[in-house]
Coordinates of C-alpha atoms in Angstrom, one line a residue:
Chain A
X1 CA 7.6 -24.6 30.4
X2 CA 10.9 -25.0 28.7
X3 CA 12.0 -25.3 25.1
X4 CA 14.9 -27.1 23.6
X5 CA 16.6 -25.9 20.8
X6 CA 15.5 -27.4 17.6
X7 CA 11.8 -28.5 18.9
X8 CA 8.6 -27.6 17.7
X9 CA 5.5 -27.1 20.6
X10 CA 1.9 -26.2 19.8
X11 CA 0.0 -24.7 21.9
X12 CA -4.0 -25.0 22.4
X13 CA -6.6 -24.0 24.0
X14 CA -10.2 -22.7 24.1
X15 CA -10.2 -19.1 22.4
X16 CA -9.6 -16.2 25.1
X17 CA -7.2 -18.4 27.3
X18 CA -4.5 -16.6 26.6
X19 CA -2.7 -18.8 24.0
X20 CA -1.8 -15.3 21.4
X21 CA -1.1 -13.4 24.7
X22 CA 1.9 -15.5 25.5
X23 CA 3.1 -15.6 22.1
X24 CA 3.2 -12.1 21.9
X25 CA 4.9 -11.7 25.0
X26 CA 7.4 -13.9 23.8
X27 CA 7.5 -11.8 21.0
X28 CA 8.0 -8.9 22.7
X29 CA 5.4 -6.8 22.0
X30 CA 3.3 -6.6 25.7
X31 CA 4.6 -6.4 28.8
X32 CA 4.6 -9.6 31.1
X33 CA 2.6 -9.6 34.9
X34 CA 3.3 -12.3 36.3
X35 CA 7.0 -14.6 35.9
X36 CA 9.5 -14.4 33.6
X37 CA 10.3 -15.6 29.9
X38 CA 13.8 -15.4 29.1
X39 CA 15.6 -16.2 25.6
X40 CA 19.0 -18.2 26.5
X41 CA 19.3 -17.2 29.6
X42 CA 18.3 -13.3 29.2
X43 CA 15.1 -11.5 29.9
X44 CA 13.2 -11.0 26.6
X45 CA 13.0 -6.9 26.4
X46 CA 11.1 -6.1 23.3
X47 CA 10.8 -7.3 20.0
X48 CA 14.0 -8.4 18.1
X49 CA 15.4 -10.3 14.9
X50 CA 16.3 -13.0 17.1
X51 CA 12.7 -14.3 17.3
X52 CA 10.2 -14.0 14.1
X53 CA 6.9 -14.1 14.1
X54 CA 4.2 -15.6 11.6
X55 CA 0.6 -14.4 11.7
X56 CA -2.6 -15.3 10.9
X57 CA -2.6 -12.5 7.8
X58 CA -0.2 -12.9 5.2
X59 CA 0.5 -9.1 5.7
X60 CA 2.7 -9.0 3.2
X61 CA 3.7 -5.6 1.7
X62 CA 1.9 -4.8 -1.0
X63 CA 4.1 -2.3 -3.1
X64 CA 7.2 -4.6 -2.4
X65 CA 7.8 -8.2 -4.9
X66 CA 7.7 -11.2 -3.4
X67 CA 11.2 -11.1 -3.3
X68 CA 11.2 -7.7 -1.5
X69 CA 8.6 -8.4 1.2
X70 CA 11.4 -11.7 1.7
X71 CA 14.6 -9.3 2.4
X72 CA 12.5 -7.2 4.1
X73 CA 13.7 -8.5 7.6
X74 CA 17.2 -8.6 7.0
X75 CA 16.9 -5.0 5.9
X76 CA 15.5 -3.8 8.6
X77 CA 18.0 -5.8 11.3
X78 CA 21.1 -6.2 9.6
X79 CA 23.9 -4.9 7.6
X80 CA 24.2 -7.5 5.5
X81 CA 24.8 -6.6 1.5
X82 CA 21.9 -6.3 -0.7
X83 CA 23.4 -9.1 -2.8
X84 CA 23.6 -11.5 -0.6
X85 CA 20.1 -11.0 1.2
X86 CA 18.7 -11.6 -2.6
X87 CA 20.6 -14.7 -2.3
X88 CA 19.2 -16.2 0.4
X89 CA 16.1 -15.0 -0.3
X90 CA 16.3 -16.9 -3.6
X91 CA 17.2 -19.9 -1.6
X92 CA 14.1 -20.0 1.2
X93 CA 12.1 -19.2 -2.5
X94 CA 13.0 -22.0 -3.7
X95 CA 12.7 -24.0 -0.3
X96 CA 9.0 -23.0 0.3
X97 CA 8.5 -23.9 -3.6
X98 CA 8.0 -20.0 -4.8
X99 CA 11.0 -19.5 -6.8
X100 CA 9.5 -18.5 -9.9
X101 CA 7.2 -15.9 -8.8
X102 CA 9.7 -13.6 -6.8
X103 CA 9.7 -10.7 -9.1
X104 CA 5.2 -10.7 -8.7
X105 CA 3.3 -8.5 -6.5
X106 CA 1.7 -10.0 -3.4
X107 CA -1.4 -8.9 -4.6
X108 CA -0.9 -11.8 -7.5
X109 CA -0.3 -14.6 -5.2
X110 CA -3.3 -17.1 -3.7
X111 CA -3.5 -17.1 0.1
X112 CA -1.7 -20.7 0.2
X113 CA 1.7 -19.0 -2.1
X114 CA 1.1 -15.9 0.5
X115 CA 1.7 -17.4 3.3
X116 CA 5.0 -19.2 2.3
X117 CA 6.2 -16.4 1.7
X118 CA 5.2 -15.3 5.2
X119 CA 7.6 -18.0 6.0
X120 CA 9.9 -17.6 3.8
X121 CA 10.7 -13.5 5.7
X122 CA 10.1 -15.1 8.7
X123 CA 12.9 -17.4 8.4
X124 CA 15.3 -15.1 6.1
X125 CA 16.5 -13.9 9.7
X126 CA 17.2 -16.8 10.6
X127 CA 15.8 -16.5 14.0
X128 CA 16.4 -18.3 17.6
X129 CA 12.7 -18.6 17.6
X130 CA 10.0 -19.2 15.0
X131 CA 7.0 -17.7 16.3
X132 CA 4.0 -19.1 14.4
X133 CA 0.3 -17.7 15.9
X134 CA -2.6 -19.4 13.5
X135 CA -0.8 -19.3 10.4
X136 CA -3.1 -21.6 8.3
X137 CA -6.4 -20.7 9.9
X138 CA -7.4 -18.7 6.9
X139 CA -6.6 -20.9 4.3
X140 CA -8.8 -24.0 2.8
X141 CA -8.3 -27.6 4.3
X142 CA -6.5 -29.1 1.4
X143 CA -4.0 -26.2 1.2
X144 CA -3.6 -26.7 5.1
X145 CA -2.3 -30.0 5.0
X146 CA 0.2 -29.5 2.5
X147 CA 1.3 -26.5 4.2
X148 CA 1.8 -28.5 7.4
X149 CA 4.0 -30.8 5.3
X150 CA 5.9 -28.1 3.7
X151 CA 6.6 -26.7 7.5
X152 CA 7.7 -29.4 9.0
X153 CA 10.0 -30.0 5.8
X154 CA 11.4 -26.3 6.1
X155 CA 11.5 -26.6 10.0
X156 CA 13.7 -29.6 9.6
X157 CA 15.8 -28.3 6.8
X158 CA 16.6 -25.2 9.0
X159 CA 16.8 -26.9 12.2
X160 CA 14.0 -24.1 13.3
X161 CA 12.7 -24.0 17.2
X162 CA 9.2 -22.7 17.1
X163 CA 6.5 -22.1 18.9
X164 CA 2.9 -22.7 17.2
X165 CA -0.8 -21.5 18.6
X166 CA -3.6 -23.3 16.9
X167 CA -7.1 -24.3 17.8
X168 CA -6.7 -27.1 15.6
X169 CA -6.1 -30.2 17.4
X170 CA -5.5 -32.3 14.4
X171 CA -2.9 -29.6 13.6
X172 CA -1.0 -29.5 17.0
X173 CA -0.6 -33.2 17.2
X174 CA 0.5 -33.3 13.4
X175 CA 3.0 -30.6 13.9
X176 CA 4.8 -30.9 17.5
X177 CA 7.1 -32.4 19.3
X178 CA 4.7 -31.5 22.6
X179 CA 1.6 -30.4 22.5
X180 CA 0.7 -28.0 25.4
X181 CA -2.8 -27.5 26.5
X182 CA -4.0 -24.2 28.1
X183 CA -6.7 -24.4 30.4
X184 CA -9.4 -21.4 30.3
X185 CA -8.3 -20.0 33.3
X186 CA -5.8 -17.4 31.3
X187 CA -1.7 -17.9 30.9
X188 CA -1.9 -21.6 32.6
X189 CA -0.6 -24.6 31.1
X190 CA -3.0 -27.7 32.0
X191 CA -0.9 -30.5 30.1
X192 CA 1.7 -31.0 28.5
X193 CA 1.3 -34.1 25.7
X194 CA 4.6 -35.9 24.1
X195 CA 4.2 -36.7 20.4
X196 CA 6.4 -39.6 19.6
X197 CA 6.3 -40.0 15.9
X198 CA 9.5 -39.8 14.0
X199 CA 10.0 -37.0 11.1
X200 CA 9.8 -36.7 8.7
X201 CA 5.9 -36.9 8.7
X202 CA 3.8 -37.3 6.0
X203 CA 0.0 -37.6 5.1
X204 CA -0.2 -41.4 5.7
X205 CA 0.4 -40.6 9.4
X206 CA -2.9 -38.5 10.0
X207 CA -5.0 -41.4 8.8
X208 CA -3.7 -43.9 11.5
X209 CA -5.3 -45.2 14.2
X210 CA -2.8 -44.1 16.9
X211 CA -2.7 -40.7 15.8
X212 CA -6.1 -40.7 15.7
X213 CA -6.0 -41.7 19.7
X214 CA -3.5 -38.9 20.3
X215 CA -5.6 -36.3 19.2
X216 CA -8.4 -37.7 21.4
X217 CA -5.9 -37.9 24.2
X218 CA -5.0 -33.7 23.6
X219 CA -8.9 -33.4 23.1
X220 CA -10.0 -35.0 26.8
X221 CA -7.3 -32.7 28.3
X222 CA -8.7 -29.9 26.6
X223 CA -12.1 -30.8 27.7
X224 CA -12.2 -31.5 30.9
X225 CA -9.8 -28.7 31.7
X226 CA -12.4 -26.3 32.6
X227 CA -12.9 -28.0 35.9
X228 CA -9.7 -28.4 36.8
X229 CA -7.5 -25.4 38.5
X230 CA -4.6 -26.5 36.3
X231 CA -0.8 -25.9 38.0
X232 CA 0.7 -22.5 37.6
X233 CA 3.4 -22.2 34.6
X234 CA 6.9 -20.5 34.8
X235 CA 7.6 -20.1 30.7
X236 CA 11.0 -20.3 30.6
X237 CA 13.1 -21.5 27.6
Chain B
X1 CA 12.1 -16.4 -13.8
X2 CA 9.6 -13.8 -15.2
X3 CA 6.5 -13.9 -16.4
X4 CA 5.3 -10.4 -17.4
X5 CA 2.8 -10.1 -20.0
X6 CA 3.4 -7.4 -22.4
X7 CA 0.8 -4.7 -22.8
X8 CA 1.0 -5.4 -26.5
X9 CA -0.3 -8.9 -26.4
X10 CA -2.8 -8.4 -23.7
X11 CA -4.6 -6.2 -26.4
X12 CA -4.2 -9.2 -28.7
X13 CA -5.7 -11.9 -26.3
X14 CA -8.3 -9.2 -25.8
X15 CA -9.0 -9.0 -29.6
X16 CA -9.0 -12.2 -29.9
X17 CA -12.0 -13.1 -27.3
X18 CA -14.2 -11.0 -28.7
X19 CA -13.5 -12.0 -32.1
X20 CA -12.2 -8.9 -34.1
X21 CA -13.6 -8.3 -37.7
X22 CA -11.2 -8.9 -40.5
X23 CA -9.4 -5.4 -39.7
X24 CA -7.6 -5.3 -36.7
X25 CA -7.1 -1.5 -35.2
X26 CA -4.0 -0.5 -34.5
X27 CA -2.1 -1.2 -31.0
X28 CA -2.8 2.8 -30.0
X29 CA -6.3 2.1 -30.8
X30 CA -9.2 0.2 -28.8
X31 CA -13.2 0.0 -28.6
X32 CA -13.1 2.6 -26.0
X33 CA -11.0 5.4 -27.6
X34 CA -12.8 4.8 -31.0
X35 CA -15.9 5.7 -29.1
X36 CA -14.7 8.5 -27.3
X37 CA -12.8 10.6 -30.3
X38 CA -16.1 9.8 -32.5
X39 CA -18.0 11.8 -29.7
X40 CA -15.8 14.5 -30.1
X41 CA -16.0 15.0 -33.6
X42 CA -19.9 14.5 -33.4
X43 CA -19.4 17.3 -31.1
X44 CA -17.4 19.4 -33.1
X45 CA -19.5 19.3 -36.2
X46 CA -22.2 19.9 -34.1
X47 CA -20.4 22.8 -32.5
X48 CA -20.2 24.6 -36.0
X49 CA -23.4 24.0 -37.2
X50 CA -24.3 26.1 -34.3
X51 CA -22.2 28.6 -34.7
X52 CA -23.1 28.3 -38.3
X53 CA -27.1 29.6 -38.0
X54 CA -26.5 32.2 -35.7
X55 CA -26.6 35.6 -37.0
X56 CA -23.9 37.5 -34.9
X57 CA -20.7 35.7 -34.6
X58 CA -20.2 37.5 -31.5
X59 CA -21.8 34.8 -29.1
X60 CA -20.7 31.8 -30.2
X61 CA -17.5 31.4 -32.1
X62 CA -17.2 28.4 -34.7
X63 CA -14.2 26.0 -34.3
X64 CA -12.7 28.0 -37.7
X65 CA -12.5 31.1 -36.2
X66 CA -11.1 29.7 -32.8
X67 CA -8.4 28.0 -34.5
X68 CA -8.3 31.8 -36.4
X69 CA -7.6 32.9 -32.9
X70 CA -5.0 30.7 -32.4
X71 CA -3.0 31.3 -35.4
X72 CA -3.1 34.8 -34.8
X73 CA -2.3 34.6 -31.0
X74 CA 0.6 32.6 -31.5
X75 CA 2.1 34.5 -34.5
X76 CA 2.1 38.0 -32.5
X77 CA 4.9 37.5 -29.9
X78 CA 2.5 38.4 -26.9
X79 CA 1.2 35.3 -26.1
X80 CA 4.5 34.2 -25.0
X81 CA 4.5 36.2 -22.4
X82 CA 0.9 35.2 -21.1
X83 CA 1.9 31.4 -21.3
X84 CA 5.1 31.5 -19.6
X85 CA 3.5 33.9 -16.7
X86 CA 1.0 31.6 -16.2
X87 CA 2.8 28.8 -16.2
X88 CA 5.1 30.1 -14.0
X89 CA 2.4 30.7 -11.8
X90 CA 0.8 27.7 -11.8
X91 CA 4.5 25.2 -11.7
X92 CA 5.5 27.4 -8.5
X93 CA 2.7 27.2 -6.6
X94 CA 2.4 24.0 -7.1
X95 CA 5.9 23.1 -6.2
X96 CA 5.5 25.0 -2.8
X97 CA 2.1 23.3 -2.1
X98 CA 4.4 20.2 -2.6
X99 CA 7.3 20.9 -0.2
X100 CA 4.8 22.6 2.4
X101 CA 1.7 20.2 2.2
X102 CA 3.8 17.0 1.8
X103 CA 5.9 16.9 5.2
X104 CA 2.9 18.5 6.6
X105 CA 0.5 16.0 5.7
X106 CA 3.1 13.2 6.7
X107 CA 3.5 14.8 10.1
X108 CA -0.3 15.4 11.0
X109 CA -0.7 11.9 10.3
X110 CA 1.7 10.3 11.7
X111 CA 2.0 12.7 15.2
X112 CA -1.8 12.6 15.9
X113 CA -1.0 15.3 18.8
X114 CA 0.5 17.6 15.9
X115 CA -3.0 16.4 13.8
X116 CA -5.1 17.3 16.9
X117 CA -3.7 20.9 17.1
X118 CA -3.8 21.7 13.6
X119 CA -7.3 20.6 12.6
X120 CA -9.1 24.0 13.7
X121 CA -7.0 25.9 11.4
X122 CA -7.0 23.3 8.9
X123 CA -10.6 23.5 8.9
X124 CA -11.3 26.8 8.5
X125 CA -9.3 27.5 6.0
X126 CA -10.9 24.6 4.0
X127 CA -14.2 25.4 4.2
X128 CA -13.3 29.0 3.4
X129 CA -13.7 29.7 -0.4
X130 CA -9.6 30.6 0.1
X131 CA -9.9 32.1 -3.7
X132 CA -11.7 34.9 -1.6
X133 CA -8.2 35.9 -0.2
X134 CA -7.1 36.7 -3.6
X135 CA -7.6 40.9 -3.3
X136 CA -6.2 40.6 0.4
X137 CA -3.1 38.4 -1.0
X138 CA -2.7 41.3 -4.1
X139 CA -3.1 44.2 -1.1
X140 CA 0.0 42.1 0.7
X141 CA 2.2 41.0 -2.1
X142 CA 1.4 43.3 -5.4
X143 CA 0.1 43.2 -8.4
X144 CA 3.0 41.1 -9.8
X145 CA 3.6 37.0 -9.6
X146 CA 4.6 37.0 -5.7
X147 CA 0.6 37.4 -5.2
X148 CA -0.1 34.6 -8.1
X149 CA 2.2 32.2 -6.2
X150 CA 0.8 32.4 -2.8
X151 CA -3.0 32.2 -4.1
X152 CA -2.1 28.6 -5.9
X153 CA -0.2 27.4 -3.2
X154 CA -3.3 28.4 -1.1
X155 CA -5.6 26.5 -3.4
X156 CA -3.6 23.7 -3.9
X157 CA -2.0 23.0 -0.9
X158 CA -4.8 21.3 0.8
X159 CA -5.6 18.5 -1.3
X160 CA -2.3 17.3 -0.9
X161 CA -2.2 17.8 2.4
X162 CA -5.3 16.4 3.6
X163 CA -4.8 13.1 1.4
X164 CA -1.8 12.6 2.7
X165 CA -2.8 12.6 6.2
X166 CA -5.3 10.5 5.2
X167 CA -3.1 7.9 3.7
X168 CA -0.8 7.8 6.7
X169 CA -3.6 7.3 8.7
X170 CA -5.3 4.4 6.4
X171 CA -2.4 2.9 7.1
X172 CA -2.4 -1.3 7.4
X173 CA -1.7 -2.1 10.5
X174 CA -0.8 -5.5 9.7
X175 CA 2.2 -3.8 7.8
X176 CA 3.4 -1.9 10.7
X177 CA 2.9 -4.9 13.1
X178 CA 5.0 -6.8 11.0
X179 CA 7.6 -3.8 10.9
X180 CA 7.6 -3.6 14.4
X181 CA 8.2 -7.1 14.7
X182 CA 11.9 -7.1 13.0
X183 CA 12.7 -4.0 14.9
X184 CA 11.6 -1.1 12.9
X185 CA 12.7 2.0 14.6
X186 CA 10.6 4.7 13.7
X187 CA 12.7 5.7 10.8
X188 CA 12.4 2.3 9.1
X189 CA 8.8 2.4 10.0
X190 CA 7.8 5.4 8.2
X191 CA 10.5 4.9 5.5
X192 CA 9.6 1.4 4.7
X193 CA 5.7 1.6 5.6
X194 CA 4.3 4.9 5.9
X195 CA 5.8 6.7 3.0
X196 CA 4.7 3.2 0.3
X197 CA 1.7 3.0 1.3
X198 CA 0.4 6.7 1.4
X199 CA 2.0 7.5 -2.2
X200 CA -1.3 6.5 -3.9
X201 CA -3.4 8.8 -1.6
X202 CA -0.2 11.5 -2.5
X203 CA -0.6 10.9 -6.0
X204 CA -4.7 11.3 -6.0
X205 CA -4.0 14.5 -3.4
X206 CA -1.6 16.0 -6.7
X207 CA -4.3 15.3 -9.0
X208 CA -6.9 17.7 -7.0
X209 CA -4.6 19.8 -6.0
X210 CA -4.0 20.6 -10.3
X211 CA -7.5 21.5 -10.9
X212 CA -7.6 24.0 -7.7
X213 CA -4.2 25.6 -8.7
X214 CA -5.7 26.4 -12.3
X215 CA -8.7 27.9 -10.7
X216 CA -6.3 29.8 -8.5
X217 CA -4.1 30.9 -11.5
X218 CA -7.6 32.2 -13.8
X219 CA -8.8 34.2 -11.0
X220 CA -5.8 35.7 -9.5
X221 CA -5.2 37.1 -13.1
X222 CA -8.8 38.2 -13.3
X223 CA -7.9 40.1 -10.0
X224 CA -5.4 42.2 -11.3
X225 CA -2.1 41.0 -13.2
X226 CA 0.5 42.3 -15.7
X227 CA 0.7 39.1 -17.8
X228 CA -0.9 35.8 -18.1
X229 CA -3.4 33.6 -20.0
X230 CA -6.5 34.6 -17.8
X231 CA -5.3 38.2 -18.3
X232 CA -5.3 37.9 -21.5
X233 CA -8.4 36.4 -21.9
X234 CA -10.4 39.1 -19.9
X235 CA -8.7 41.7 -21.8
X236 CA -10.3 39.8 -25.1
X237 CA -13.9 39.4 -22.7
X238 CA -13.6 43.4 -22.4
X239 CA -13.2 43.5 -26.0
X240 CA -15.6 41.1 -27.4
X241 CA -13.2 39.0 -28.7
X242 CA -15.0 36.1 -28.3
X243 CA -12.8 33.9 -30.4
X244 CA -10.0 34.5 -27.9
X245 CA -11.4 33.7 -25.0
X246 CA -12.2 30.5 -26.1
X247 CA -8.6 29.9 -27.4
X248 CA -7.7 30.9 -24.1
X249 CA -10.1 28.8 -21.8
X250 CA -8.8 25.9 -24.2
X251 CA -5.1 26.7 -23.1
X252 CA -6.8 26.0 -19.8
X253 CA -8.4 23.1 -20.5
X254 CA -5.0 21.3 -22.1
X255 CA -3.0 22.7 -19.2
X256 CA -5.1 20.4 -16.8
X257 CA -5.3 17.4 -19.1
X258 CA -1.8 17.2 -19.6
X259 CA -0.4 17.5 -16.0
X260 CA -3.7 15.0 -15.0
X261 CA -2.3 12.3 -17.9
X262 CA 1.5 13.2 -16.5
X263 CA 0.4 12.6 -12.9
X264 CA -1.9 9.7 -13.9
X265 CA 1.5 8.0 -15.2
X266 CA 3.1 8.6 -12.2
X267 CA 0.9 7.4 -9.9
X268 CA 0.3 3.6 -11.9
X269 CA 4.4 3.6 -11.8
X270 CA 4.7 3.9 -8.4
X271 CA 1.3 1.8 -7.6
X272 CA 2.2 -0.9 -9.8
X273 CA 1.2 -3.5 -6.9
X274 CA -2.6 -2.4 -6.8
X275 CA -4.9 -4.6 -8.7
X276 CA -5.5 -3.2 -11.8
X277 CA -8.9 -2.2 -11.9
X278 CA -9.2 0.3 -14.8

């Protein structure tokens, strides 16, 4: 499996197939058995600024503002002056639509506003790779599919590659530039499905009929993959 | 770009929901205070009737002749003495339980290996009553404040230290994945995680650790000292003096209140991000 700069991929599967294994090898953070995953060219070692991740919990720091928990990243990884991480802290704010609550407390903030600004420190690094492993699954329908909106808007305004594990077929299809179904069997990749549609996407496009068909394409792949052995998978970007 | 409420007006919007009378009560002043100094002066009057009907005012001192007490403690130059000792007493031991029990604390949680060899010792000396060390520490260390020291860093120490531990280790692991995940090293982690989010448990460990260091500083006097409030007062017990031990045990008593209400401060400045529950 290989990723292009600049394209978004879900990834689905049933649960225990693997699908949050692999991204947190890609992360970094366990080891690999089998293959390789490299980053441009080089072997992933460990974790790193140059690929963020986004998880299913907020797990935002409570004692830190909103504004905080956003600089948070580029404190940790970089040099850069305190003024100018504000800045672009200010700036993604104001991207994911939060910009008047950075001085508040997480513990202030509905889940929907907390996970934006989930995004928001994931992208203040401005990572390679956007790591994202079931970030909406917590969070109420309606929310969802403005968030889904909202990340595709961010992805595009950043030019973001990332790399997106749901169990939501609806959501993979809405979201990706390929959809790539895991089969039970763990770490293999049973199909790979193009999604043609153009961005920007909007809310019309769920309710047509071809989408409708594409997520009944992804879901007979899913389906029926539990009989079939499925073709191993090199991940390489 | 903010939106901070000030404390002032939430006490209005309060008022106003419940529909004050005609006389509002001054900002200082709420439902819940009123109630609690009324009890107190309930208590008090009820305080000197007793006092009143008794026949010998050797048992029971009224409030008069306390505050008697007090006038004449503070206008002979001796008490001076006795508050500064004890203070003394009670601000070093406390600072030492501090610098000992703090990176302690932070260590046994954070190594478990260091956590794992510690705990026997940490044990038994917690379940012992440690205040029963006090004529071994006066054998060691004298008669004078060296003793008075080490038994209030005793008592006090282990509060702090064993919420602190505890904090470290009720860590959110969310927090340190997350950490991890932007390449903490293990300085950033503990700086940026560990330390945050075990202040609260700190703060509630320095709170404890008060009370236990004012036990520590009564009874090491009791024990044997040249100055200090609880000297004083068992000099006055000897003596009958009833009204002086009770303007002693009330030194005490606003010793811990006022370092609890100092600490309390602290600990909502640096937990500002809880949920405020009280």
């Amino acid at each position: 499996m290989e990723l292009k700069r600049g394209e978004f991929i879900s990834l689905v599967g049933p649960s225990g197939c693997g699908k949050t294994t692999f991204l947190n090898a890609v992360a970094g953070f366990v080891p690999i058995s089998d293959g390789t995953l490299q980053l441009d060219g080089r072997n992933i070692p460990g974790p790193g600024p140059d690929r963020a991740m986004v998880f299913q919990q907020p797990n935002l720091l409570p004692w830190r503002t909103v504004l905080a928990n956003v600089t948070y990243g580029l404190e940790l990884s970089t040099n850069m002056p305190k003024s100018e991480q504000r800045d672009r802290a200010h700036e993604l704010l104001d991207l994911v639509g939060l910009g008047d609550v950075a001085h508040q407390y997480p513990v202030n903030l509905s889940g929907g506003m907390q996970s934006r600004v989930n995004l928001a420190r994931a992208l203040a690094v401005e990572p390679e790779l956007l790591l994202l492993d079931e970030p909406f699954a917590a969070i109420d329908a309606q929310t969802r599919e403005v968030l889904q909106v909202e990340l595709l808007r961010v992805c595009a305004a950043r030019d973001v590659t990332a790399l997106f594990v749901t169990h939501d077929i609806a959501e993979a299809a809405f979201l990706a530039d390929r959809v790539c179904v895991f089969g039970p069997r763990p770490g293999k990749i049973v199909k790979e499905i193009e999604v043609p549609w153009e961005r920007p996407r909007t809310q019309d496009l769920r309710r047509s009929r071809e989408f409708l068909e594409k997520c009944d394409e992804i879901a007979d792949v899913l389906y029926s993959s539990k009989s079939a052995a499925g073709s191993s998978a090199q991940e390489e970007h | 770009m903010s939106t901070t409420t000030t404390s002032g007006s939430t006490v209005e919007s309060k008022a106003d929901r419940k529909g004050t009378p005609e006389r509002a009560l001054p900002s200082w002043l709420n439902e819940q205070k009123l109630w609690g100094i009324g009890a107190v002066v309930v208590a008090i009057i009820l305080w000197a009737v007793a006092a009143g009907i008794q026949h010998k005012k050797l048992l029971l001192p009224g409030p008069a002749d306390v505050i008697q007490a007090f006038a004449d403690l503070f206008s002979s130059g001796d008490i001076w003495i006795d508050l500064w000792t004890s203070t003394q007493e009670l601000l070093v031991g406390l600072a030492l339980a501090v610098l000992i029990g703090l990176p302690l604390g932070l260590l046994i949680g954070w190594y478990r290996r260091v956590g794992w060899a510690l705990d026997p010792f940490i044990n038994f000396l917690y379940a012992t009553p440690r205040i029963a060390l006090t004529p071994l520490l006066i054998i060691w260390l004298g008669i004078g404040s060296t003793s008075k020291f080490a038994i209030v860093f005793l008592m006090a120490v282990f509060p702090i230290l064993i919420n602190t531990a505890q904090g470290v280790h009720a860590l959110d692991q969310g927090a340190v994945r997350v950490a991890k995940c932007f390449g903490a090293n293990d300085f950033q982690l503990f700086r940026t995680v560990a330390l945050p989010g075990t202040v609260p448990f700190i703060a509630s460990g320095m709170r404890l650790a008060v009370g236990q260091a004012l036990i520590g500083v009564f009874v090491a006097e009791l024990a044997g000292a040249e100055h200090g409030v609880g000297m004083m007062m068992s000099t006055a017990g000897q003596q009958f003096q009833t009204p002086k031990v009770f303007a002693g045990l009330f030194l005490f008593a606003f010793a811990g209140v006022a370092v609890t209400v100092l600490l309390r401060r602290v600990e909502q400045h640096f937990a500002a991000w809880r949920p405020q529950s009280h």
